[in-house]
Short mmCIF file of C-alpha atoms and ligand atoms in Angstrom, two decimals:
data_model
loop_
_atom_site.label_atom_id
_atom_site.label_comp_id
_atom_site.label_asym_id
_atom_site.label_seq_id
_atom_site.Cartn_x
_atom_site.Cartn_y
_atom_site.Cartn_z
CA MET A 1298 0.15 -0.15 -0.23
CA ARG A 1299 3.22 2.28 0.10
CA GLY A 1300 2.56 5.15 -2.14
CA ARG A 1301 -1.19 4.68 -2.40
CA SER A 1302 -3.92 7.41 -1.31
CA VAL A 1303 -7.08 6.13 0.63
CA VAL A 1304 -10.08 7.57 1.81
CA VAL A 1305 -12.06 5.87 4.37
CA THR A 1306 -15.80 6.94 5.65
CA GLY A 1307 -16.95 6.36 9.28
CA ALA A 1308 -13.31 6.47 10.30
CA GLY A 1309 -13.63 7.57 13.66
CA SER A 1310 -14.66 4.36 15.29
CA GLY A 1311 -14.73 0.81 14.86
CA ILE A 1312 -14.02 -0.85 11.63
CA GLY A 1313 -13.22 2.27 9.82
CA ARG A 1314 -10.70 3.48 12.22
CA ALA A 1315 -9.27 0.03 11.95
CA VAL A 1316 -8.90 0.65 8.16
CA VAL A 1317 -7.08 3.77 8.63
CA LEU A 1318 -4.76 2.05 11.18
CA ALA A 1319 -4.15 -0.97 8.75
CA CYS A 1320 -3.38 1.33 5.53
CA ALA A 1321 -1.12 3.45 7.78
CA ARG A 1322 1.04 0.66 8.85
CA ARG A 1323 1.36 -0.49 5.43
CA GLY A 1324 2.71 2.88 4.34
CA ALA A 1325 -0.38 4.30 2.89
CA SER A 1326 -1.54 8.13 2.92
CA VAL A 1327 -4.98 8.05 4.67
CA ALA A 1328 -8.09 10.62 4.84
CA ALA A 1329 -10.26 9.74 7.56
CA LEU A 1330 -13.74 11.21 7.12
CA ASP A 1331 -16.62 10.93 9.77
CA ILE A 1332 -19.57 12.89 11.15
CA ASP A 1333 -17.54 13.48 14.28
CA ALA A 1334 -14.75 15.54 12.87
CA GLU A 1335 -12.85 15.52 16.22
CA ARG A 1336 -12.81 11.71 16.22
CA ALA A 1337 -11.59 11.87 12.50
CA VAL A 1338 -8.83 14.17 13.45
CA SER A 1339 -7.63 11.92 16.36
CA VAL A 1340 -7.79 8.73 14.15
CA ALA A 1341 -5.65 10.71 11.75
CA ASP A 1342 -3.05 11.66 14.36
CA GLU A 1343 -2.87 7.66 15.16
CA ALA A 1344 -2.31 6.71 11.40
CA SER A 1345 0.62 9.34 11.25
CA ALA A 1346 2.29 7.73 14.60
CA ALA A 1347 1.74 4.27 13.26
CA GLY A 1348 3.73 5.44 9.70
CA SER A 1349 1.12 7.11 7.32
CA PRO A 1350 3.18 9.42 5.05
CA ARG A 1351 0.27 11.77 4.95
CA ALA A 1352 -2.79 11.53 7.17
CA VAL A 1353 -5.75 14.10 7.57
CA GLY A 1354 -9.01 13.72 9.36
CA ILE A 1355 -11.71 15.67 7.94
CA GLY A 1356 -15.44 16.09 9.23
CA CYS A 1357 -17.95 14.81 6.67
CA ASP A 1358 -21.35 13.59 6.66
CA VAL A 1359 -22.04 10.95 4.07
CA SER A 1360 -25.63 11.66 3.63
CA VAL A 1361 -25.02 15.06 2.42
CA GLU A 1362 -23.87 15.79 -1.23
CA GLU A 1363 -21.96 18.96 -0.56
CA SER A 1364 -20.19 17.40 2.56
CA VAL A 1365 -19.02 14.58 0.61
CA ARG A 1366 -17.77 16.69 -2.18
CA GLY A 1367 -15.97 19.14 0.23
CA GLY A 1368 -14.49 15.95 2.07
CA TYR A 1369 -13.17 14.59 -1.29
CA ASP A 1370 -11.58 18.05 -2.21
CA GLN A 1371 -9.83 18.33 1.07
CA ALA A 1372 -8.61 14.65 1.23
CA VAL A 1373 -7.50 14.58 -2.71
CA GLU A 1374 -5.47 17.98 -1.96
CA ALA A 1375 -3.95 16.63 1.33
CA LEU A 1376 -2.98 13.31 -0.08
CA SER A 1377 -1.92 14.33 -3.40
CA GLY A 1378 -4.39 11.96 -5.23
CA LEU A 1379 -6.80 9.02 -4.93
CA ASP A 1380 -6.44 5.13 -5.31
CA GLY A 1381 -8.75 3.74 -2.91
CA VAL A 1382 -11.75 4.24 -1.18
CA CYS A 1383 -13.43 2.43 1.95
CA ALA A 1384 -17.02 3.25 1.90
CA ASN A 1385 -17.90 2.30 5.37
CA ALA A 1386 -20.17 4.79 7.28
CA GLY A 1387 -23.11 3.28 8.80
CA VAL A 1388 -25.77 3.41 11.35
CA GLU A 1389 -28.20 0.92 13.01
CA ILE A 1390 -31.55 1.73 14.18
CA ASN A 1391 -33.53 -1.30 15.22
CA ALA A 1392 -37.51 -1.57 15.67
CA PRO A 1393 -40.56 -3.84 14.75
CA LEU A 1394 -41.68 -2.67 11.55
CA HIS A 1395 -45.03 -1.46 12.45
CA GLU A 1396 -43.38 0.69 14.91
CA PHE A 1397 -40.50 2.39 12.84
CA GLU A 1398 -40.92 5.92 12.60
CA LEU A 1399 -40.29 7.31 8.73
CA GLU A 1400 -37.68 9.66 9.94
CA GLN A 1401 -35.54 6.66 11.55
CA TRP A 1402 -36.20 4.61 8.49
CA ARG A 1403 -34.79 7.36 6.17
CA ARG A 1404 -32.04 7.83 8.49
CA VAL A 1405 -30.45 4.48 8.14
CA LEU A 1406 -31.24 4.31 4.26
CA ASP A 1407 -29.80 7.88 4.07
CA VAL A 1408 -26.44 7.23 5.69
CA ASN A 1409 -26.03 3.42 4.64
CA LEU A 1410 -27.16 3.63 1.20
CA VAL A 1411 -27.47 7.01 0.00
CA GLY A 1412 -24.15 7.87 1.78
CA MET A 1413 -22.50 4.70 0.10
CA PHE A 1414 -23.87 6.22 -3.55
CA LEU A 1415 -22.58 9.62 -2.79
CA THR A 1416 -19.19 8.35 -1.56
CA CYS A 1417 -18.80 5.77 -4.41
CA ARG A 1418 -20.15 8.57 -6.96
CA GLU A 1419 -17.73 11.26 -5.76
CA ALA A 1420 -14.66 8.68 -5.97
CA VAL A 1421 -15.54 7.29 -9.52
CA ARG A 1422 -16.14 10.82 -10.99
CA ARG A 1423 -12.56 11.91 -9.80
CA LEU A 1424 -11.01 8.69 -11.07
CA VAL A 1425 -12.76 8.88 -14.65
CA GLU A 1426 -11.92 12.28 -14.95
CA THR A 1427 -7.84 11.74 -14.56
CA GLY A 1428 -8.15 8.59 -16.19
CA ALA A 1429 -7.06 6.86 -13.15
CA THR A 1430 -7.70 3.28 -11.81
CA GLY A 1431 -8.90 2.45 -8.16
CA SER A 1432 -10.35 0.29 -5.86
CA ILE A 1433 -13.52 0.80 -3.94
CA VAL A 1434 -14.36 -1.33 -0.99
CA CYS A 1435 -18.09 -0.97 0.42
CA THR A 1436 -18.88 -2.36 4.12
CA SER A 1437 -22.19 -4.71 3.72
CA SER A 1438 -23.47 -7.01 6.30
CA PRO A 1439 -25.06 -10.48 6.44
CA SER A 1440 -27.92 -8.88 6.99
CA ALA A 1441 -27.87 -8.34 3.26
CA PHE A 1442 -28.38 -11.82 2.76
CA VAL A 1443 -30.24 -13.23 5.93
CA GLY A 1444 -32.72 -12.21 8.37
CA PHE A 1445 -31.61 -11.44 11.83
CA ALA A 1446 -33.16 -13.61 14.49
CA GLY A 1447 -33.23 -10.93 16.89
CA GLY A 1448 -35.36 -9.03 14.63
CA GLY A 1449 -36.48 -5.20 13.94
CA ASN A 1450 -33.62 -5.12 11.47
CA SER A 1451 -35.66 -4.22 8.34
CA ALA A 1452 -34.51 -0.82 7.73
CA TYR A 1453 -30.58 -1.82 8.33
CA ALA A 1454 -31.15 -5.20 5.99
CA ALA A 1455 -32.64 -3.07 3.47
CA SER A 1456 -29.61 -0.83 3.19
CA LYS A 1457 -27.34 -3.50 3.24
CA GLY A 1458 -29.16 -5.25 0.90
CA GLY A 1459 -29.11 -2.14 -1.31
CA VAL A 1460 -25.28 -1.74 -0.67
CA SER A 1461 -24.75 -5.52 -2.10
CA ALA A 1462 -26.71 -5.04 -5.21
CA PHE A 1463 -24.99 -1.40 -5.87
CA VAL A 1464 -21.61 -2.78 -5.63
CA ARG A 1465 -22.27 -5.79 -8.21
CA SER A 1466 -23.88 -3.08 -10.53
CA ALA A 1467 -20.90 -0.56 -9.80
CA ALA A 1468 -18.40 -3.17 -10.80
CA LEU A 1469 -19.60 -3.93 -13.97
CA ASP A 1470 -19.84 -0.26 -14.82
CA TYR A 1471 -16.52 0.50 -14.27
CA ALA A 1472 -14.55 -2.69 -14.75
CA ARG A 1473 -13.41 -1.20 -18.19
CA HIS A 1474 -11.70 1.94 -16.58
CA GLY A 1475 -9.91 -0.30 -14.26
CA ILE A 1476 -11.84 0.78 -11.28
CA ARG A 1477 -12.70 -2.63 -9.10
CA VAL A 1478 -15.66 -2.21 -6.56
CA ASN A 1479 -15.99 -4.98 -4.04
CA ALA A 1480 -17.86 -5.50 -0.71
CA VAL A 1481 -16.61 -6.64 2.67
CA VAL A 1482 -19.19 -8.62 4.79
CA PRO A 1483 -18.11 -8.23 8.49
CA GLY A 1484 -20.04 -10.52 10.86
CA ALA A 1485 -20.66 -9.75 14.31
CA THR A 1486 -17.63 -7.55 15.23
CA ASP A 1487 -16.88 -5.91 18.42
CA THR A 1488 -17.51 -2.04 17.77
CA PRO A 1489 -19.69 0.30 19.45
CA MET A 1490 -22.31 -0.36 16.91
CA LEU A 1491 -23.06 -3.52 18.34
CA VAL A 1492 -24.38 -1.60 21.59
CA SER A 1493 -25.12 1.60 20.03
CA GLU A 1494 -28.87 1.73 20.92
CA ARG A 1495 -28.03 1.49 24.82
CA ASP A 1496 -26.48 3.55 27.34
CA GLY A 1497 -24.50 2.81 30.84
CA ALA A 1498 -25.14 -0.18 32.41
CA ALA A 1499 -27.61 -1.49 29.89
CA ARG A 1500 -24.70 -1.10 27.25
CA ASP A 1501 -22.36 -3.28 29.36
CA ASP A 1502 -25.26 -5.79 30.23
CA ALA A 1503 -25.95 -6.02 26.19
CA LEU A 1504 -22.37 -6.52 25.52
CA ARG A 1505 -21.75 -9.25 28.29
CA HIS A 1506 -24.90 -11.16 26.65
CA ILE A 1507 -23.61 -10.55 22.78
CA ARG A 1508 -20.13 -11.97 23.78
CA SER A 1509 -21.63 -15.12 25.56
CA ALA A 1510 -24.09 -15.55 22.63
CA ALA A 1511 -21.33 -15.24 20.13
CA GLN A 1512 -19.25 -17.83 21.76
CA GLU A 1513 -22.22 -20.17 21.13
CA GLN A 1514 -23.75 -19.41 18.02
CA ILE A 1515 -20.72 -18.24 15.70
CA PRO A 1516 -18.80 -21.02 14.25
CA LEU A 1517 -15.64 -19.50 15.49
CA GLY A 1518 -17.02 -18.93 18.65
CA ARG A 1519 -16.47 -15.33 19.07
CA LEU A 1520 -16.84 -11.69 17.82
CA GLY A 1521 -14.86 -10.59 15.10
CA ARG A 1522 -12.39 -7.99 15.75
CA PRO A 1523 -12.17 -4.39 13.98
CA ASP A 1524 -8.35 -5.30 12.61
CA GLU A 1525 -9.58 -8.74 11.25
CA ILE A 1526 -12.25 -6.98 9.12
CA ALA A 1527 -9.76 -4.28 8.26
CA ALA A 1528 -7.10 -7.02 6.76
CA ALA A 1529 -9.70 -8.15 4.60
CA VAL A 1530 -10.49 -4.35 3.24
CA VAL A 1531 -6.83 -3.87 2.77
CA TRP A 1532 -6.42 -6.81 0.55
CA LEU A 1533 -9.25 -5.84 -1.42
CA LEU A 1534 -7.68 -2.48 -1.64
CA SER A 1535 -4.33 -3.55 -2.68
CA PRO A 1536 -2.95 -4.34 -6.06
CA GLU A 1537 -2.70 -8.22 -4.83
CA ALA A 1538 -6.67 -8.40 -5.52
CA SER A 1539 -6.06 -7.07 -8.98
CA TYR A 1540 -8.65 -9.57 -10.39
CA VAL A 1541 -11.16 -9.22 -7.99
CA THR A 1542 -14.59 -7.01 -8.99
CA GLY A 1543 -18.22 -7.25 -8.10
CA ALA A 1544 -17.00 -9.70 -5.22
CA HIS A 1545 -18.30 -10.08 -1.56
CA LEU A 1546 -15.49 -11.12 0.75
CA VAL A 1547 -17.35 -12.73 3.65
CA CYS A 1548 -15.29 -12.30 7.32
CA ASP A 1549 -17.86 -13.48 9.53
CA GLY A 1550 -16.47 -16.43 11.87
CA GLY A 1551 -18.53 -19.22 9.83
CA LEU A 1552 -21.94 -17.20 10.48
CA LEU A 1553 -23.51 -17.29 6.92
CA ALA A 1554 -22.14 -20.95 6.25
CA LYS A 1555 -24.26 -21.87 9.36
CA SER A 1556 -28.10 -23.07 9.17
CA ALA A 1557 -30.02 -22.32 11.96
CA ASN A 1558 -31.36 -25.89 12.00
CA ASP A 1559 -29.67 -28.37 14.06
CA PHE A 1560 -31.92 -31.39 13.53
N1 NAD B 185 -19.93 -4.11 14.04
C1 NAD B 185 -20.72 -4.98 13.27
O1 NAD B 185 -21.26 -6.02 13.77
C2 NAD B 185 -21.07 -4.92 11.86
C3 NAD B 185 -21.12 -5.92 11.21
C4 NAD B 185 -21.69 -5.86 9.81
C5 NAD B 185 -21.45 -4.84 8.95
N2 NAD B 185 -21.06 -3.34 9.97
C6 NAD B 185 -20.96 -2.37 9.17
O2 NAD B 185 -19.44 -1.70 9.22
C7 NAD B 185 -19.67 -0.44 9.33
C8 NAD B 185 -18.79 0.35 10.39
O3 NAD B 185 -19.49 -0.08 11.52
P1 NAD B 185 -18.94 -0.23 12.96
O4 NAD B 185 -19.28 -1.35 13.40
O5 NAD B 185 -17.34 0.02 13.02
O6 NAD B 185 -19.72 1.10 13.74
P2 NAD B 185 -19.15 2.34 14.61
O7 NAD B 185 -20.45 2.79 15.27
O8 NAD B 185 -18.01 1.98 15.60
O9 NAD B 185 -18.56 3.25 13.56
C9 NAD B 185 -19.47 3.99 12.65
C10 NAD B 185 -18.72 4.99 12.29
O10 NAD B 185 -19.59 5.92 11.38
C11 NAD B 185 -19.62 7.33 11.70
N3 NAD B 185 -20.90 7.91 11.10
C12 NAD B 185 -22.09 7.54 11.38
N4 NAD B 185 -23.04 8.36 10.57
C13 NAD B 185 -22.13 8.92 9.86
C14 NAD B 185 -22.31 9.64 8.48
N5 NAD B 185 -23.56 10.43 8.27
N6 NAD B 185 -21.24 10.19 7.81
C15 NAD B 185 -19.97 9.89 8.37
N7 NAD B 185 -19.93 8.99 9.25
C16 NAD B 185 -20.72 8.70 10.02
C17 NAD B 185 -20.03 7.15 13.20
O11 NAD B 185 -19.43 8.55 13.77
C18 NAD B 185 -18.73 6.26 13.41
O12 NAD B 185 -17.53 6.62 13.88
C19 NAD B 185 -20.98 0.22 8.96
O13 NAD B 185 -21.27 0.24 7.67
C20 NAD B 185 -21.79 -1.11 9.67
O14 NAD B 185 -22.94 -1.10 9.15
C21 NAD B 185 -20.86 -3.43 11.37
#
């Protein structure tokens, strides 16, 4: 990844932060974009300390067109180029369908799917304009393929199903330009998103419950670590994946390989 310039959205936490740091350790320049500008800057500082030649943190809301354009303007100027993008920003709001507020539903779709579109469109526009090749990795989810047994996941599942369909379609559109578009599919990964809808003691209880359920229900017997997902993303971003496009790299401890039935 040495000499490459990578933009990561949702970079202030969890998987996005891990992708920034993994790119930095491999010598890439990185722009960490997050709706939380302070966290974006702090992750960029960590990237510099980890060996990134150039690292910049930028406040950017992926669901807002001008914010995405402005974020890329700053990123491309600071990094002097663009080779890779990890379109990763996401939110999860769960509720039974009949209780879902339209505003909540729209927020999930706006960040996870419209945000993905805006992030990828901006990247592709810049790459096509300069005739450059590149690699884009979008973060999908097992919920693009199966229903979550816990329920209430309709908006998130719809958004990630959209992301996965988008990836296949965009990969075909830009293959002849030498722009690869792939998805990473993290399973249950130990990040703040797992308990994002809870606070304080309820959050700690939920985490304990999730970790113990993971031991039983996930074939590898544990949650994923953000750095394990980041390793898959970095491979897709790198020239080692030069013949991979339109693909999903599942990184889920065996979750999707397993049928719920044990009879
Ligand atoms: N953690 C999991 O189990 C899991 C599993 C499958 C997929 N994912 C996906 O991985 C991605 C990263 O999630 P994570 O687990 O690291 O969660 P996280 O909550 O730790 O990080 C998400 C980051 O996205 C940022 N963000 C939210 N809205 C934004 C917006 N509008 N614009 C820019 N940034 C925004 C947040 O500030 C946060 O820093 C998401 O797309 C998520 O859906 C997570």
